[in-house]
Amino acid sequence: MTTATTDERTLAELQREHGPALLHFLLGLTFGDRQRAEDLSQETLLRAWQHPEAFDAPYDSMRPWLFTVARRLAIDARRSRQARPTEVSDVVLESAPARENTADSAVRTLDVREAVRALSPEHRAVLVQIYFRGLSVGETALILGIPAGTVKSRSYYALRLLSRNLPGYSSRSSSSSSASRDTASATST
């Protein structure tokens, strides 16, 4: 059993006459995605080839029929894409940040807690107020009842002691700020 199809000459004429307008229409429906619009245009012309009876309709132009088919195909394609999860390429996976090893984080937390416990109560009190509670030097001075200069001095020496007592930290200021961040996260957990 053979099915009737539209002859090639009629289809070529249809494409020549309505192809650019059809593509422009589909570009609007696909939000400018040219590849998808071209695929839908080709699928629309395939439907015209498969349905020669559409050419026998009582209207003067095939454009309304083509645009209706194209619009329905675009809607079906959009629904199909929304029904399945978005595909992820290897490039996206490679650029995703790697999760930190929780075992390393736990060991670091224990190291920081031990180093903070080794500090004198005066140094620890200053670090708690400044780094764990987020208070300013002036606020810390008021709460602890000591001069602001003493707060600055104690926080400097406390961070310096932490950097010496924590494995992998140096006495540079960038390491001290890293040590204080780790100290803050260790105490808050």
mmCIF file of C-alpha atoms in Angstrom:
data_model
loop_
_atom_site.group_PDB
_atom_site.id
_atom_site.type_symbol
_atom_site.label_atom_id
_atom_site.label_comp_id
_atom_site.label_asym_id
_atom_site.label_seq_id
_atom_site.Cartn_x
_atom_site.Cartn_y
_atom_site.Cartn_z
ATOM 1 C CA MET A 1 0.000 0.000 0.000
ATOM 2 C CA THR A 2 1.528 3.317 -1.045
ATOM 3 C CA THR A 3 0.531 6.643 0.370
ATOM 4 C CA ALA A 4 0.214 9.735 -1.783
ATOM 5 C CA THR A 5 2.709 12.525 -1.242
ATOM 6 C CA THR A 6 3.102 15.988 -2.639
ATOM 7 C CA ASP A 7 5.237 16.111 -5.765
ATOM 8 C CA GLU A 8 8.698 17.645 -5.500
ATOM 9 C CA ARG A 9 8.026 20.578 -7.812
ATOM 10 C CA THR A 10 4.994 21.726 -5.788
ATOM 11 C CA LEU A 11 6.918 21.325 -2.549
ATOM 12 C CA ALA A 12 9.911 23.292 -3.908
ATOM 13 C CA GLU A 13 7.574 26.085 -5.011
ATOM 14 C CA LEU A 14 5.915 26.059 -1.572
ATOM 15 C CA GLN A 15 9.304 26.347 0.121
ATOM 16 C CA ARG A 16 10.458 29.132 -2.203
ATOM 17 C CA GLU A 17 7.241 31.135 -1.740
ATOM 18 C CA HIS A 18 6.628 30.627 2.010
ATOM 19 C CA GLY A 19 9.933 29.329 3.429
ATOM 20 C CA PRO A 20 11.471 32.672 4.499
ATOM 21 C CA ALA A 21 8.233 33.856 6.151
ATOM 22 C CA LEU A 22 7.799 30.484 7.847
ATOM 23 C CA LEU A 23 11.348 30.579 9.207
ATOM 24 C CA HIS A 24 10.868 34.143 10.464
ATOM 25 C CA PHE A 25 7.607 33.115 12.168
ATOM 26 C CA LEU A 26 9.311 30.143 13.831
ATOM 27 C CA LEU A 27 12.259 32.266 14.974
ATOM 28 C CA GLY A 28 9.757 34.300 16.963
ATOM 29 C CA LEU A 29 8.197 31.179 18.472
ATOM 30 C CA THR A 30 11.591 29.739 19.444
ATOM 31 C CA PHE A 31 12.891 32.992 20.935
ATOM 32 C CA GLY A 32 15.525 33.372 18.228
ATOM 33 C CA ASP A 33 16.893 29.823 18.352
ATOM 34 C CA ARG A 34 17.768 29.445 14.676
ATOM 35 C CA GLN A 35 18.610 25.761 14.801
ATOM 36 C CA ARG A 36 15.304 24.883 16.448
ATOM 37 C CA ALA A 37 13.407 27.159 14.043
ATOM 38 C CA GLU A 38 15.052 25.474 11.041
ATOM 39 C CA ASP A 39 14.199 22.030 12.436
ATOM 40 C CA LEU A 40 10.568 23.055 12.918
ATOM 41 C CA SER A 41 10.443 24.593 9.439
ATOM 42 C CA GLN A 42 11.742 21.377 7.947
ATOM 43 C CA GLU A 43 9.210 19.350 9.954
ATOM 44 C CA THR A 44 6.413 21.654 8.730
ATOM 45 C CA LEU A 45 7.438 21.128 5.107
ATOM 46 C CA LEU A 46 7.621 17.388 5.744
ATOM 47 C CA ARG A 47 4.006 17.517 6.927
ATOM 48 C CA ALA A 48 3.074 19.393 3.736
ATOM 49 C CA TRP A 49 4.796 16.640 1.734
ATOM 50 C CA GLN A 50 2.952 13.931 3.690
ATOM 51 C CA HIS A 51 -0.459 15.615 3.307
ATOM 52 C CA PRO A 52 -1.106 16.508 -0.339
ATOM 53 C CA GLU A 53 -4.813 16.916 0.459
ATOM 54 C CA ALA A 54 -3.948 20.226 2.170
ATOM 55 C CA PHE A 55 -3.249 21.675 -1.266
ATOM 56 C CA ASP A 56 -6.836 20.952 -2.325
ATOM 57 C CA ALA A 57 -8.300 23.210 0.366
ATOM 58 C CA PRO A 58 -10.555 26.087 -0.714
ATOM 59 C CA TYR A 59 -8.163 28.881 0.335
ATOM 60 C CA ASP A 60 -5.896 30.892 -1.973
ATOM 61 C CA SER A 61 -2.635 30.471 -0.044
ATOM 62 C CA MET A 62 -0.997 27.631 1.837
ATOM 63 C CA ARG A 63 0.544 30.073 4.325
ATOM 64 C CA PRO A 64 -2.234 29.857 6.959
ATOM 65 C CA TRP A 65 -2.049 26.052 6.867
ATOM 66 C CA LEU A 66 1.755 26.102 7.122
ATOM 67 C CA PHE A 67 1.737 28.590 9.996
ATOM 68 C CA THR A 68 -0.888 26.579 11.900
ATOM 69 C CA VAL A 69 1.124 23.378 11.508
ATOM 70 C CA ALA A 70 4.348 25.178 12.463
ATOM 71 C CA ARG A 71 2.765 26.752 15.551
ATOM 72 C CA ARG A 72 1.424 23.396 16.718
ATOM 73 C CA LEU A 73 4.806 21.744 16.154
ATOM 74 C CA ALA A 74 6.529 24.508 18.150
ATOM 75 C CA ILE A 75 4.070 24.086 21.018
ATOM 76 C CA ASP A 76 4.555 20.310 21.009
ATOM 77 C CA ALA A 77 8.348 20.717 20.977
ATOM 78 C CA ARG A 78 8.233 23.143 23.914
ATOM 79 C CA ARG A 79 5.986 20.821 25.909
ATOM 80 C CA SER A 80 8.294 17.922 25.136
ATOM 81 C CA ARG A 81 11.348 19.843 26.383
ATOM 82 C CA GLN A 82 9.546 20.848 29.576
ATOM 83 C CA ALA A 83 8.433 17.276 30.267
ATOM 84 C CA ARG A 84 11.969 15.922 30.571
ATOM 85 C CA PRO A 85 14.852 17.173 32.691
ATOM 86 C CA THR A 86 17.419 19.521 31.212
ATOM 87 C CA GLU A 87 20.415 17.756 29.759
ATOM 88 C CA VAL A 88 23.763 18.602 31.307
ATOM 89 C CA SER A 89 26.903 18.475 29.222
ATOM 90 C CA ASP A 90 30.375 17.509 30.403
ATOM 91 C CA VAL A 91 31.444 21.162 30.190
ATOM 92 C CA VAL A 92 28.857 22.155 32.814
ATOM 93 C CA LEU A 93 29.900 19.325 35.094
ATOM 94 C CA GLU A 94 33.590 20.211 34.781
ATOM 95 C CA SER A 95 32.952 23.865 35.628
ATOM 96 C CA ALA A 96 30.812 23.064 38.683
ATOM 97 C CA PRO A 97 32.640 23.720 41.936
ATOM 98 C CA ALA A 98 33.822 20.587 43.667
ATOM 99 C CA ARG A 99 32.370 19.978 47.083
ATOM 100 C CA GLU A 100 34.759 20.155 49.962
ATOM 101 C CA ASN A 101 35.695 16.874 51.552
ATOM 102 C CA THR A 102 33.707 16.695 54.789
ATOM 103 C CA ALA A 103 36.386 14.608 56.515
ATOM 104 C CA ASP A 104 38.983 17.335 55.864
ATOM 105 C CA SER A 105 36.558 19.962 57.113
ATOM 106 C CA ALA A 106 35.889 17.973 60.307
ATOM 107 C CA VAL A 107 39.602 17.547 60.986
ATOM 108 C CA ARG A 108 40.191 21.268 60.401
ATOM 109 C CA THR A 109 37.337 22.115 62.777
ATOM 110 C CA LEU A 110 38.816 19.921 65.507
ATOM 111 C CA ASP A 111 42.244 21.494 64.983
ATOM 112 C CA VAL A 112 40.795 24.998 65.278
ATOM 113 C CA ARG A 113 38.805 24.148 68.403
ATOM 114 C CA GLU A 114 41.901 22.690 70.045
ATOM 115 C CA ALA A 115 43.967 25.746 69.123
ATOM 116 C CA VAL A 116 41.305 28.116 70.504
ATOM 117 C CA ARG A 117 41.153 26.142 73.761
ATOM 118 C CA ALA A 118 44.918 26.562 74.090
ATOM 119 C CA LEU A 119 44.565 30.366 74.139
ATOM 120 C CA SER A 120 44.456 32.300 77.405
ATOM 121 C CA PRO A 121 40.946 33.267 78.595
ATOM 122 C CA GLU A 122 41.658 36.939 77.809
ATOM 123 C CA HIS A 123 42.672 36.228 74.208
ATOM 124 C CA ARG A 124 39.777 33.812 73.720
ATOM 125 C CA ALA A 125 37.263 36.374 75.049
ATOM 126 C CA VAL A 126 38.429 38.981 72.540
ATOM 127 C CA LEU A 127 38.214 36.521 69.620
ATOM 128 C CA VAL A 128 34.737 35.412 70.667
ATOM 129 C CA GLN A 129 33.453 38.980 70.714
ATOM 130 C CA ILE A 130 35.101 40.124 67.467
ATOM 131 C CA TYR A 131 35.001 37.040 65.239
ATOM 132 C CA PHE A 132 32.160 34.915 66.585
ATOM 133 C CA ARG A 133 29.694 37.621 67.592
ATOM 134 C CA GLY A 134 30.812 40.107 64.931
ATOM 135 C CA LEU A 135 31.290 43.048 67.276
ATOM 136 C CA SER A 136 33.540 45.994 66.550
ATOM 137 C CA VAL A 137 36.678 46.778 68.531
ATOM 138 C CA GLY A 138 34.839 49.536 70.399
ATOM 139 C CA GLU A 139 31.890 47.318 71.282
ATOM 140 C CA THR A 140 34.227 44.567 72.440
ATOM 141 C CA ALA A 141 36.121 47.054 74.602
ATOM 142 C CA LEU A 142 32.854 48.164 76.272
ATOM 143 C CA ILE A 143 31.655 44.606 76.917
ATOM 144 C CA LEU A 144 34.989 43.371 78.279
ATOM 145 C CA GLY A 145 35.710 46.623 80.160
ATOM 146 C CA ILE A 146 39.163 47.113 78.637
ATOM 147 C CA PRO A 147 40.635 49.822 76.372
ATOM 148 C CA ALA A 148 40.209 49.514 72.585
ATOM 149 C CA GLY A 149 43.999 49.349 72.163
ATOM 150 C CA THR A 150 44.093 46.301 74.423
ATOM 151 C CA VAL A 151 41.356 44.644 72.331
ATOM 152 C CA LYS A 152 43.410 45.245 69.171
ATOM 153 C CA SER A 153 46.564 43.949 70.798
ATOM 154 C CA ARG A 154 44.904 40.822 72.191
ATOM 155 C CA SER A 155 43.210 40.003 68.903
ATOM 156 C CA TYR A 156 46.508 40.424 67.044
ATOM 157 C CA TYR A 157 48.405 38.153 69.409
ATOM 158 C CA ALA A 158 45.550 35.630 69.618
ATOM 159 C CA LEU A 159 45.497 35.287 65.829
ATOM 160 C CA ARG A 160 49.258 35.045 65.790
ATOM 161 C CA LEU A 161 49.165 32.217 68.362
ATOM 162 C CA LEU A 162 46.445 30.461 66.364
ATOM 163 C CA SER A 163 48.497 30.643 63.199
ATOM 164 C CA ARG A 164 51.420 29.015 65.005
ATOM 165 C CA ASN A 165 49.305 26.307 66.629
ATOM 166 C CA LEU A 166 47.280 25.387 63.562
ATOM 167 C CA PRO A 167 48.925 22.996 61.101
ATOM 168 C CA GLY A 168 49.332 24.410 57.621
ATOM 169 C CA TYR A 169 49.075 28.087 58.625
ATOM 170 C CA SER A 170 51.846 30.634 58.488
ATOM 171 C CA SER A 171 52.181 33.832 60.462
ATOM 172 C CA ARG A 172 51.325 36.072 57.473
ATOM 173 C CA SER A 173 48.206 38.209 57.743
ATOM 174 C CA SER A 174 46.363 36.348 54.970
ATOM 175 C CA SER A 175 46.822 33.133 56.903
ATOM 176 C CA SER A 176 45.704 34.842 60.076
ATOM 177 C CA SER A 177 42.445 35.873 58.436
ATOM 178 C CA SER A 178 41.978 32.317 57.167
ATOM 179 C CA ALA A 179 42.668 31.004 60.643
ATOM 180 C CA SER A 180 40.144 33.407 62.100
ATOM 181 C CA ARG A 181 37.500 32.328 59.554
ATOM 182 C CA ASP A 182 38.097 28.699 60.408
ATOM 183 C CA THR A 183 38.017 29.599 64.075
ATOM 184 C CA ALA A 184 34.675 31.322 63.597
ATOM 185 C CA SER A 185 33.172 28.366 61.761
ATOM 186 C CA ALA A 186 34.574 25.875 64.303
ATOM 187 C CA THR A 187 33.153 27.652 67.321
ATOM 188 C CA SER A 188 29.775 28.318 65.735
ATOM 189 C CA THR A 189 29.259 24.591 64.952
#
